[in-house]
PDB file of C-alpha atoms in Angstrom:
ATOM      1  CA  MET Z   1      82.200 -54.988 -20.671  1.00  0.00           C
ATOM      2  CA  ALA Z   2      79.536 -54.381 -23.313  1.00  0.00           C
ATOM      3  CA  ARG Z   3      82.228 -54.276 -26.024  1.00  0.00           C
ATOM      4  CA  GLU Z   4      83.568 -57.659 -24.879  1.00  0.00           C
ATOM      5  CA  ARG Z   5      80.060 -59.098 -25.094  1.00  0.00           C
ATOM      6  CA  GLU Z   6      79.080 -57.691 -28.505  1.00  0.00           C
ATOM      7  CA  LEU Z   7      79.570 -60.993 -30.298  1.00  0.00           C
ATOM      8  CA  ASP Z   8      77.495 -63.173 -27.970  1.00  0.00           C
ATOM      9  CA  LEU Z   9      74.586 -60.940 -26.951  1.00  0.00           C
ATOM     10  CA  ALA Z  10      71.273 -60.155 -28.578  1.00  0.00           C
ATOM     11  CA  PRO Z  11      70.907 -56.474 -29.597  1.00  0.00           C
ATOM     12  CA  THR Z  12      68.304 -55.761 -26.896  1.00  0.00           C
ATOM     13  CA  THR Z  13      70.471 -57.296 -24.173  1.00  0.00           C
ATOM     14  CA  LEU Z  14      73.524 -55.360 -25.326  1.00  0.00           C
ATOM     15  CA  SER Z  15      71.487 -52.143 -25.353  1.00  0.00           C
ATOM     16  CA  ASN Z  16      70.249 -52.884 -21.825  1.00  0.00           C
ATOM     17  CA  TYR Z  17      73.803 -53.407 -20.618  1.00  0.00           C
ATOM     18  CA  ARG Z  18      74.921 -50.108 -22.103  1.00  0.00           C
ATOM     19  CA  ASN Z  19      71.969 -48.241 -20.653  1.00  0.00           C
ATOM     20  CA  ALA Z  20      72.561 -49.728 -17.209  1.00  0.00           C
ATOM     21  CA  VAL Z  21      76.219 -48.747 -17.256  1.00  0.00           C
ATOM     22  CA  ARG Z  22      75.466 -45.228 -18.473  1.00  0.00           C
ATOM     23  CA  LYS Z  23      72.469 -44.486 -16.263  1.00  0.00           C
ATOM     24  CA  TYR Z  24      73.109 -46.369 -13.034  1.00  0.00           C
ATOM     25  CA  ILE Z  25      76.705 -47.487 -12.656  1.00  0.00           C
ATOM     26  CA  ILE Z  26      78.951 -44.752 -14.066  1.00  0.00           C
ATOM     27  CA  PRO Z  27      77.257 -41.848 -12.189  1.00  0.00           C
ATOM     28  CA  TYR Z  28      77.832 -43.592  -8.844  1.00  0.00           C
ATOM     29  CA  LEU Z  29      80.958 -45.718  -9.313  1.00  0.00           C
ATOM     30  CA  GLY Z  30      82.595 -44.191 -12.382  1.00  0.00           C
ATOM     31  CA  GLY Z  31      85.067 -42.121 -10.371  1.00  0.00           C
ATOM     32  CA  ARG Z  32      86.386 -45.032  -8.325  1.00  0.00           C
ATOM     33  CA  GLN Z  33      89.429 -47.189  -8.998  1.00  0.00           C
ATOM     34  CA  LEU Z  34      88.638 -50.844  -9.572  1.00  0.00           C
ATOM     35  CA  TYR Z  35      90.796 -51.982  -6.643  1.00  0.00           C
ATOM     36  CA  THR Z  36      88.728 -49.857  -4.219  1.00  0.00           C
ATOM     37  CA  LEU Z  37      85.486 -51.675  -4.972  1.00  0.00           C
ATOM     38  CA  ASP Z  38      84.204 -53.896  -2.189  1.00  0.00           C
ATOM     39  CA  LYS Z  39      80.843 -55.211  -1.074  1.00  0.00           C
ATOM     40  CA  ARG Z  40      80.145 -52.028   0.911  1.00  0.00           C
ATOM     41  CA  ALA Z  41      80.590 -49.888  -2.214  1.00  0.00           C
ATOM     42  CA  LEU Z  42      78.208 -52.095  -4.201  1.00  0.00           C
ATOM     43  CA  HIS Z  43      75.645 -52.256  -1.412  1.00  0.00           C
ATOM     44  CA  ASP Z  44      75.783 -48.438  -1.153  1.00  0.00           C
ATOM     45  CA  LEU Z  45      75.069 -48.286  -4.894  1.00  0.00           C
ATOM     46  CA  TYR Z  46      72.066 -50.586  -4.512  1.00  0.00           C
ATOM     47  CA  ARG Z  47      70.690 -48.566  -1.588  1.00  0.00           C
ATOM     48  CA  HIS Z  48      71.100 -45.373  -3.599  1.00  0.00           C
ATOM     49  CA  LEU Z  49      69.271 -46.836  -6.599  1.00  0.00           C
ATOM     50  CA  LEU Z  50      66.454 -48.186  -4.441  1.00  0.00           C
ATOM     51  CA  ALA Z  51      66.006 -44.804  -2.767  1.00  0.00           C
ATOM     52  CA  ARG Z  52      66.421 -42.347  -5.639  1.00  0.00           C
ATOM     53  CA  GLY Z  53      67.997 -44.001  -8.658  1.00  0.00           C
ATOM     54  CA  GLY Z  54      65.112 -43.437 -11.079  1.00  0.00           C
ATOM     55  CA  ARG Z  55      64.111 -40.495 -13.228  1.00  0.00           C
ATOM     56  CA  GLY Z  56      63.540 -37.422 -11.076  1.00  0.00           C
ATOM     57  CA  GLU Z  57      65.229 -39.221  -8.161  1.00  0.00           C
ATOM     58  CA  THR Z  58      62.343 -41.631  -7.797  1.00  0.00           C
ATOM     59  CA  PRO Z  59      62.981 -45.114  -6.348  1.00  0.00           C
ATOM     60  CA  LEU Z  60      63.898 -48.010  -8.618  1.00  0.00           C
ATOM     61  CA  SER Z  61      62.278 -51.407  -8.148  1.00  0.00           C
ATOM     62  CA  ALA Z  62      64.209 -54.265  -6.573  1.00  0.00           C
ATOM     63  CA  GLU Z  63      63.886 -56.104  -9.889  1.00  0.00           C
ATOM     64  CA  THR Z  64      65.655 -53.307 -11.799  1.00  0.00           C
ATOM     65  CA  VAL Z  65      68.392 -53.031  -9.184  1.00  0.00           C
ATOM     66  CA  GLY Z  66      68.727 -56.797  -9.453  1.00  0.00           C
ATOM     67  CA  HIS Z  67      69.454 -56.359 -13.179  1.00  0.00           C
ATOM     68  CA  VAL Z  68      72.192 -53.863 -12.283  1.00  0.00           C
ATOM     69  CA  HIS Z  69      73.626 -56.300  -9.734  1.00  0.00           C
ATOM     70  CA  ARG Z  70      73.790 -59.165 -12.224  1.00  0.00           C
ATOM     71  CA  LEU Z  71      75.402 -56.903 -14.831  1.00  0.00           C
ATOM     72  CA  LEU Z  72      78.071 -55.797 -12.350  1.00  0.00           C
ATOM     73  CA  MET Z  73      78.803 -59.380 -11.347  1.00  0.00           C
ATOM     74  CA  LYS Z  74      79.227 -60.374 -15.006  1.00  0.00           C
ATOM     75  CA  ALA Z  75      81.496 -57.388 -15.685  1.00  0.00           C
ATOM     76  CA  LEU Z  76      83.669 -58.066 -12.642  1.00  0.00           C
ATOM     77  CA  LYS Z  77      83.895 -61.754 -13.524  1.00  0.00           C
ATOM     78  CA  ASP Z  78      85.030 -60.861 -17.069  1.00  0.00           C
ATOM     79  CA  LEU Z  79      87.767 -58.738 -15.474  1.00  0.00           C
ATOM     80  CA  GLY Z  80      88.803 -61.523 -13.106  1.00  0.00           C
ATOM     81  CA  VAL Z  81      87.656 -59.593 -10.027  1.00  0.00           C
ATOM     82  CA  VAL Z  82      85.948 -61.447  -7.181  1.00  0.00           C
ATOM     83  CA  ILE Z  83      84.075 -59.560  -4.446  1.00  0.00           C
ATOM     84  CA  ASP Z  84      82.659 -61.872  -1.830  1.00  0.00           C
ATOM     85  CA  GLY Z  85      79.468 -61.292   0.135  1.00  0.00           C
ATOM     86  CA  VAL Z  86      77.636 -59.059  -2.363  1.00  0.00           C
ATOM     87  CA  ARG Z  87      73.855 -59.408  -2.043  1.00  0.00           C
ATOM     88  CA  GLN Z  88      71.251 -58.101  -4.463  1.00  0.00           C
ATOM     89  CA  PRO Z  89      67.975 -56.540  -3.210  1.00  0.00           C
ATOM     90  CA  ARG Z  90      65.341 -59.166  -2.597  1.00  0.00           C
ATOM     91  CA  PRO Z  91      62.440 -58.890  -5.075  1.00  0.00           C
ATOM     92  CA  VAL Z  92      58.841 -59.051  -3.940  1.00  0.00           C
ATOM     93  CA  ASP Z  93      57.700 -62.607  -3.388  1.00  0.00           C
ATOM     94  CA  ARG Z  94      55.731 -63.826  -6.402  1.00  0.00           C
ATOM     95  CA  ALA Z  95      52.968 -64.998  -4.110  1.00  0.00           C
ATOM     96  CA  GLU Z  96      52.479 -61.394  -3.005  1.00  0.00           C
ATOM     97  CA  LYS Z  97      52.138 -60.109  -6.570  1.00  0.00           C
ATOM     98  CA  GLY Z  98      48.929 -61.959  -7.319  1.00  0.00           C
ATOM     99  CA  ARG Z  99      48.169 -63.972 -10.427  1.00  0.00           C
ATOM    100  CA  LYS Z 100      48.557 -62.677 -13.919  1.00  0.00           C
ATOM    101  CA  GLY Z 101      45.582 -60.916 -15.456  1.00  0.00           C
ATOM    102  CA  VAL Z 102      43.427 -63.452 -17.264  1.00  0.00           C
ATOM    103  CA  TRP Z 103      40.089 -62.734 -18.932  1.00  0.00           C
ATOM    104  CA  THR Z 104      37.168 -65.085 -19.193  1.00  0.00           C
ATOM    105  CA  ALA Z 105      35.695 -65.949 -22.587  1.00  0.00           C
ATOM    106  CA  ALA Z 106      32.917 -63.414 -21.944  1.00  0.00           C
ATOM    107  CA  GLN Z 107      35.443 -60.662 -21.188  1.00  0.00           C
ATOM    108  CA  CYS Z 108      37.424 -61.490 -24.324  1.00  0.00           C
ATOM    109  CA  ARG Z 109      34.209 -61.242 -26.329  1.00  0.00           C
ATOM    110  CA  ALA Z 110      33.271 -57.934 -24.674  1.00  0.00           C
ATOM    111  CA  PHE Z 111      36.667 -56.428 -25.468  1.00  0.00           C
ATOM    112  CA  LEU Z 112      36.653 -57.525 -29.107  1.00  0.00           C
ATOM    113  CA  THR Z 113      33.089 -56.281 -29.572  1.00  0.00           C
ATOM    114  CA  ALA Z 114      33.989 -52.857 -28.168  1.00  0.00           C
ATOM    115  CA  ALA Z 115      37.202 -52.673 -30.232  1.00  0.00           C
ATOM    116  CA  ALA Z 116      35.627 -53.831 -33.506  1.00  0.00           C
ATOM    117  CA  HIS Z 117      36.160 -50.479 -35.249  1.00  0.00           C
ATOM    118  CA  ASP Z 118      39.631 -49.810 -33.896  1.00  0.00           C
ATOM    119  CA  ARG Z 119      42.435 -49.438 -36.421  1.00  0.00           C
ATOM    120  CA  LEU Z 120      44.370 -52.276 -34.760  1.00  0.00           C
ATOM    121  CA  TYR Z 121      41.391 -54.593 -34.340  1.00  0.00           C
ATOM    122  CA  ALA Z 122      43.061 -57.399 -36.306  1.00  0.00           C
ATOM    123  CA  ALA Z 123      46.070 -57.154 -33.995  1.00  0.00           C
ATOM    124  CA  TRP Z 124      43.869 -57.522 -30.920  1.00  0.00           C
ATOM    125  CA  VAL Z 125      42.252 -60.607 -32.442  1.00  0.00           C
ATOM    126  CA  LEU Z 126      45.675 -62.131 -33.134  1.00  0.00           C
ATOM    127  CA  ALA Z 127      46.702 -61.408 -29.536  1.00  0.00           C
ATOM    128  CA  ILE Z 128      43.554 -62.794 -27.903  1.00  0.00           C
ATOM    129  CA  VAL Z 129      42.742 -65.660 -30.262  1.00  0.00           C
ATOM    130  CA  CYS Z 130      46.235 -66.703 -31.371  1.00  0.00           C
ATOM    131  CA  GLY Z 131      48.309 -65.607 -28.372  1.00  0.00           C
ATOM    132  CA  MET Z 132      50.734 -63.405 -30.311  1.00  0.00           C
ATOM    133  CA  ARG Z 133      53.019 -61.166 -28.280  1.00  0.00           C
ATOM    134  CA  ARG Z 134      53.281 -57.390 -28.622  1.00  0.00           C
ATOM    135  CA  GLY Z 135      56.677 -57.457 -30.354  1.00  0.00           C
ATOM    136  CA  GLU Z 136      55.469 -60.138 -32.756  1.00  0.00           C
ATOM    137  CA  LEU Z 137      52.459 -58.022 -33.739  1.00  0.00           C
ATOM    138  CA  CYS Z 138      54.638 -54.938 -34.204  1.00  0.00           C
ATOM    139  CA  GLY Z 139      57.124 -56.801 -36.374  1.00  0.00           C
ATOM    140  CA  LEU Z 140      54.694 -58.913 -38.408  1.00  0.00           C
ATOM    141  CA  LYS Z 141      55.067 -58.398 -42.179  1.00  0.00           C
ATOM    142  CA  TRP Z 142      52.777 -59.364 -45.030  1.00  0.00           C
ATOM    143  CA  SER Z 143      55.482 -61.578 -46.512  1.00  0.00           C
ATOM    144  CA  LYS Z 144      54.979 -63.852 -43.506  1.00  0.00           C
ATOM    145  CA  VAL Z 145      51.169 -63.969 -43.787  1.00  0.00           C
ATOM    146  CA  ASP Z 146      49.793 -66.651 -46.109  1.00  0.00           C
ATOM    147  CA  LEU Z 147      46.116 -65.787 -46.456  1.00  0.00           C
ATOM    148  CA  ASP Z 148      45.490 -68.440 -49.108  1.00  0.00           C
ATOM    149  CA  GLY Z 149      46.961 -71.141 -46.903  1.00  0.00           C
ATOM    150  CA  GLY Z 150      45.575 -69.693 -43.667  1.00  0.00           C
ATOM    151  CA  VAL Z 151      48.936 -69.450 -41.886  1.00  0.00           C
ATOM    152  CA  VAL Z 152      50.766 -66.678 -40.035  1.00  0.00           C
ATOM    153  CA  HIS Z 153      54.513 -67.239 -39.712  1.00  0.00           C
ATOM    154  CA  VAL Z 154      55.887 -65.627 -36.548  1.00  0.00           C
ATOM    155  CA  HIS Z 155      59.538 -65.170 -37.478  1.00  0.00           C
ATOM    156  CA  TRP Z 156      60.266 -61.537 -36.537  1.00  0.00           C
ATOM    157  CA  GLN Z 157      59.572 -58.950 -33.845  1.00  0.00           C
ATOM    158  CA  ARG Z 158      60.019 -55.270 -33.022  1.00  0.00           C
ATOM    159  CA  ALA Z 159      61.062 -54.919 -29.402  1.00  0.00           C
ATOM    160  CA  VAL Z 160      61.853 -52.028 -27.099  1.00  0.00           C
ATOM    161  CA  ALA Z 161      65.450 -51.987 -25.902  1.00  0.00           C
ATOM    162  CA  SER Z 162      63.957 -52.144 -22.462  1.00  0.00           C
ATOM    163  CA  GLY Z 163      64.805 -52.865 -18.882  1.00  0.00           C
ATOM    164  CA  MET Z 164      67.175 -49.905 -18.548  1.00  0.00           C
ATOM    165  CA  VAL Z 165      65.034 -47.908 -20.951  1.00  0.00           C
ATOM    166  CA  ASP Z 166      66.082 -45.478 -23.601  1.00  0.00           C
ATOM    167  CA  GLY Z 167      62.948 -46.061 -25.634  1.00  0.00           C
ATOM    168  CA  GLY Z 168      64.800 -47.367 -28.688  1.00  0.00           C
ATOM    169  CA  VAL Z 169      63.403 -50.175 -30.835  1.00  0.00           C
ATOM    170  CA  VAL Z 170      65.286 -53.093 -32.347  1.00  0.00           C
ATOM    171  CA  GLU Z 171      64.116 -55.740 -34.785  1.00  0.00           C
ATOM    172  CA  LYS Z 172      65.178 -59.358 -34.372  1.00  0.00           C
ATOM    173  CA  GLU Z 173      64.057 -62.965 -34.449  1.00  0.00           C
ATOM    174  CA  PRO Z 174      61.963 -64.185 -31.512  1.00  0.00           C
ATOM    175  CA  LYS Z 175      63.856 -65.983 -28.782  1.00  0.00           C
ATOM    176  CA  GLY Z 176      64.171 -69.755 -28.622  1.00  0.00           C
ATOM    177  CA  LYS Z 177      61.103 -71.718 -29.635  1.00  0.00           C
ATOM    178  CA  SER Z 178      58.955 -68.597 -30.063  1.00  0.00           C
ATOM    179  CA  ARG Z 179      59.594 -68.783 -33.804  1.00  0.00           C
ATOM    180  CA  ARG Z 180      56.515 -70.641 -35.075  1.00  0.00           C
ATOM    181  CA  SER Z 181      53.687 -70.854 -37.604  1.00  0.00           C
ATOM    182  CA  ILE Z 182      50.056 -70.337 -36.561  1.00  0.00           C
ATOM    183  CA  ALA Z 183      47.088 -71.753 -38.447  1.00  0.00           C
ATOM    184  CA  ILE Z 184      44.214 -69.265 -38.717  1.00  0.00           C
ATOM    185  CA  GLY Z 185      40.610 -69.971 -39.636  1.00  0.00           C
ATOM    186  CA  PRO Z 186      38.384 -68.422 -42.322  1.00  0.00           C
ATOM    187  CA  ALA Z 187      37.075 -65.650 -40.058  1.00  0.00           C
ATOM    188  CA  LEU Z 188      40.550 -64.375 -39.258  1.00  0.00           C
ATOM    189  CA  VAL Z 189      41.642 -64.744 -42.886  1.00  0.00           C
ATOM    190  CA  ALA Z 190      38.688 -62.558 -43.921  1.00  0.00           C
ATOM    191  CA  LEU Z 191      39.550 -60.020 -41.216  1.00  0.00           C
ATOM    192  CA  LEU Z 192      43.164 -59.772 -42.364  1.00  0.00           C
ATOM    193  CA  ARG Z 193      42.075 -59.445 -46.018  1.00  0.00           C
ATOM    194  CA  ALA Z 194      39.857 -56.493 -45.084  1.00  0.00           C
ATOM    195  CA  HIS Z 195      42.717 -54.988 -43.088  1.00  0.00           C
ATOM    196  CA  ARG Z 196      45.052 -55.361 -46.071  1.00  0.00           C
ATOM    197  CA  ASP Z 197      42.533 -53.779 -48.442  1.00  0.00           C
ATOM    198  CA  ARG Z 198      42.260 -50.728 -46.215  1.00  0.00           C
ATOM    199  CA  GLN Z 199      46.031 -50.505 -46.004  1.00  0.00           C
ATOM    200  CA  ARG Z 200      46.350 -50.663 -49.783  1.00  0.00           C
ATOM    201  CA  ALA Z 201      43.893 -47.785 -50.102  1.00  0.00           C
ATOM    202  CA  GLU Z 202      46.017 -45.746 -47.677  1.00  0.00           C
ATOM    203  CA  LYS Z 203      49.141 -46.600 -49.659  1.00  0.00           C
ATOM    204  CA  SER Z 204      47.515 -45.432 -52.876  1.00  0.00           C
ATOM    205  CA  LEU Z 205      46.390 -42.197 -51.249  1.00  0.00           C
ATOM    206  CA  ALA Z 206      49.852 -41.455 -49.776  1.00  0.00           C
ATOM    207  CA  GLY Z 207      51.690 -42.185 -53.042  1.00  0.00           C
ATOM    208  CA  VAL Z 208      55.465 -41.689 -52.904  1.00  0.00           C
ATOM    209  CA  ALA Z 209      55.237 -40.535 -49.286  1.00  0.00           C
ATOM    210  CA  TYR Z 210      54.240 -44.023 -48.189  1.00  0.00           C
ATOM    211  CA  ARG Z 211      56.946 -45.917 -46.323  1.00  0.00           C
ATOM    212  CA  ARG Z 212      57.043 -49.367 -47.856  1.00  0.00           C
ATOM    213  CA  GLY Z 213      58.123 -51.506 -44.934  1.00  0.00           C
ATOM    214  CA  ASP Z 214      55.600 -54.305 -45.536  1.00  0.00           C
ATOM    215  CA  TYR Z 215      54.332 -54.112 -41.934  1.00  0.00           C
ATOM    216  CA  VAL Z 216      50.893 -55.587 -41.290  1.00  0.00           C
ATOM    217  CA  PHE Z 217      50.219 -53.053 -38.550  1.00  0.00           C
ATOM    218  CA  CYS Z 218      51.439 -49.561 -39.327  1.00  0.00           C
ATOM    219  CA  LYS Z 219      50.360 -45.942 -39.483  1.00  0.00           C
ATOM    220  CA  GLU Z 220      48.583 -44.383 -42.473  1.00  0.00           C
ATOM    221  CA  ASP Z 221      51.946 -43.544 -44.076  1.00  0.00           C
ATOM    222  CA  GLY Z 222      53.381 -47.033 -43.593  1.00  0.00           C
ATOM    223  CA  THR Z 223      55.551 -46.117 -40.605  1.00  0.00           C
ATOM    224  CA  PRO Z 224      55.613 -48.916 -38.025  1.00  0.00           C
ATOM    225  CA  TYR Z 225      54.156 -48.202 -34.619  1.00  0.00           C
ATOM    226  CA  HIS Z 226      56.363 -47.998 -31.554  1.00  0.00           C
ATOM    227  CA  PRO Z 227      55.571 -51.067 -29.404  1.00  0.00           C
ATOM    228  CA  LYS Z 228      54.512 -48.826 -26.526  1.00  0.00           C
ATOM    229  CA  TYR Z 229      51.660 -47.504 -28.659  1.00  0.00           C
ATOM    230  CA  PHE Z 230      50.158 -50.992 -28.677  1.00  0.00           C
ATOM    231  CA  THR Z 231      50.404 -51.106 -24.880  1.00  0.00           C
ATOM    232  CA  ASP Z 232      48.795 -47.706 -24.386  1.00  0.00           C
ATOM    233  CA  ARG Z 233      46.046 -48.261 -26.946  1.00  0.00           C
ATOM    234  CA  PHE Z 234      45.197 -51.681 -25.512  1.00  0.00           C
ATOM    235  CA  ARG Z 235      44.799 -50.149 -22.057  1.00  0.00           C
ATOM    236  CA  GLU Z 236      42.499 -47.423 -23.415  1.00  0.00           C
ATOM    237  CA  LEU Z 237      40.322 -50.019 -25.118  1.00  0.00           C
ATOM    238  CA  CYS Z 238      40.146 -52.134 -21.953  1.00  0.00           C
ATOM    239  CA  MET Z 239      38.736 -49.159 -20.075  1.00  0.00           C
ATOM    240  CA  ALA Z 240      36.336 -48.288 -22.883  1.00  0.00           C
ATOM    241  CA  ALA Z 241      35.082 -51.895 -23.007  1.00  0.00           C
ATOM    242  CA  GLY Z 242      34.481 -52.018 -19.255  1.00  0.00           C
ATOM    243  CA  VAL Z 243      36.630 -55.119 -18.772  1.00  0.00           C
ATOM    244  CA  PRO Z 244      39.467 -55.569 -16.245  1.00  0.00           C
ATOM    245  CA  VAL Z 245      42.555 -53.683 -17.387  1.00  0.00           C
ATOM    246  CA  ILE Z 246      45.276 -56.231 -18.064  1.00  0.00           C
ATOM    247  CA  VAL Z 247      48.623 -55.800 -19.781  1.00  0.00           C
ATOM    248  CA  LEU Z 248      48.751 -56.721 -23.448  1.00  0.00           C
ATOM    249  CA  HIS Z 249      50.977 -59.726 -22.813  1.00  0.00           C
ATOM    250  CA  ASP Z 250      48.253 -61.187 -20.605  1.00  0.00           C
ATOM    251  CA  ALA Z 251      45.974 -61.414 -23.634  1.00  0.00           C
ATOM    252  CA  ARG Z 252      48.273 -64.320 -24.465  1.00  0.00           C
ATOM    253  CA  HIS Z 253      47.564 -65.929 -21.094  1.00  0.00           C
ATOM    254  CA  SER Z 254      43.841 -65.348 -21.621  1.00  0.00           C
ATOM    255  CA  SER Z 255      44.111 -67.079 -24.993  1.00  0.00           C
ATOM    256  CA  ALA Z 256      45.714 -70.138 -23.415  1.00  0.00           C
ATOM    257  CA  THR Z 257      43.329 -70.224 -20.459  1.00  0.00           C
ATOM    258  CA  VAL Z 258      40.114 -69.802 -22.445  1.00  0.00           C
ATOM    259  CA  GLY Z 259      41.337 -72.351 -24.958  1.00  0.00           C
ATOM    260  CA  ALA Z 260      42.096 -74.877 -22.221  1.00  0.00           C
ATOM    261  CA  ASP Z 261      38.686 -74.277 -20.633  1.00  0.00           C
ATOM    262  CA  HIS Z 262      37.092 -75.174 -23.965  1.00  0.00           C
ATOM    263  CA  GLY Z 263      39.132 -78.316 -24.560  1.00  0.00           C
ATOM    264  CA  VAL Z 264      41.941 -76.919 -26.726  1.00  0.00           C
ATOM    265  CA  PRO Z 265      45.234 -78.702 -25.897  1.00  0.00           C
TER     266      PRO Z 265
END
């Protein structure tokens, strides 16, 4: 199925399909003939995954099993196979999950004050002030940062081939209308200039060992960070700052909310 879809799927989606087939479908259904599949067989698979389908036989979430269900339905449809009455596990009602984590302006200020000396401080400012996503920060390159004009062009991202998780990273354009240009003010321009100066000093010190990938946010040797490092480091800084621990993506929601509260369209 994944081979049939290679031409019309994004790399992350294709990777997710392959991981789902390898990790969740083949171990349970791989030994069966296609004509023996019925709704009972698929429901047994879903019950198995919900009970002990994760690493170390831990339960999988209904959302993840839902991904497996949708993948199976697409694969069977591509093969011209129709199995009536198949139901996917019902996810938790959104109303029961609570609202997304959103900081107040004071909490944003407290976090940025506490993180002022962190290596990725400029990234946190871009996330909280400009609403940039994790993958966009990881994939941002200096060629897309116009410090003289005060513009950051968000045209690229580094994303985990996630969902069915093998930890791999792919680079690609942002989806849909996420490709955009962001105007930044003098304070952020100055911050990014200082960040670039420090990076140039590291490059000079590393010499030929420096990996010249042009990433704005990278390790001392120029190697780009894995996106998960941003997630883990952000959580550590939340705890150190004494503010509510939110996921990094919710810094984007905080940016929108605080902006709206202060009259920004």
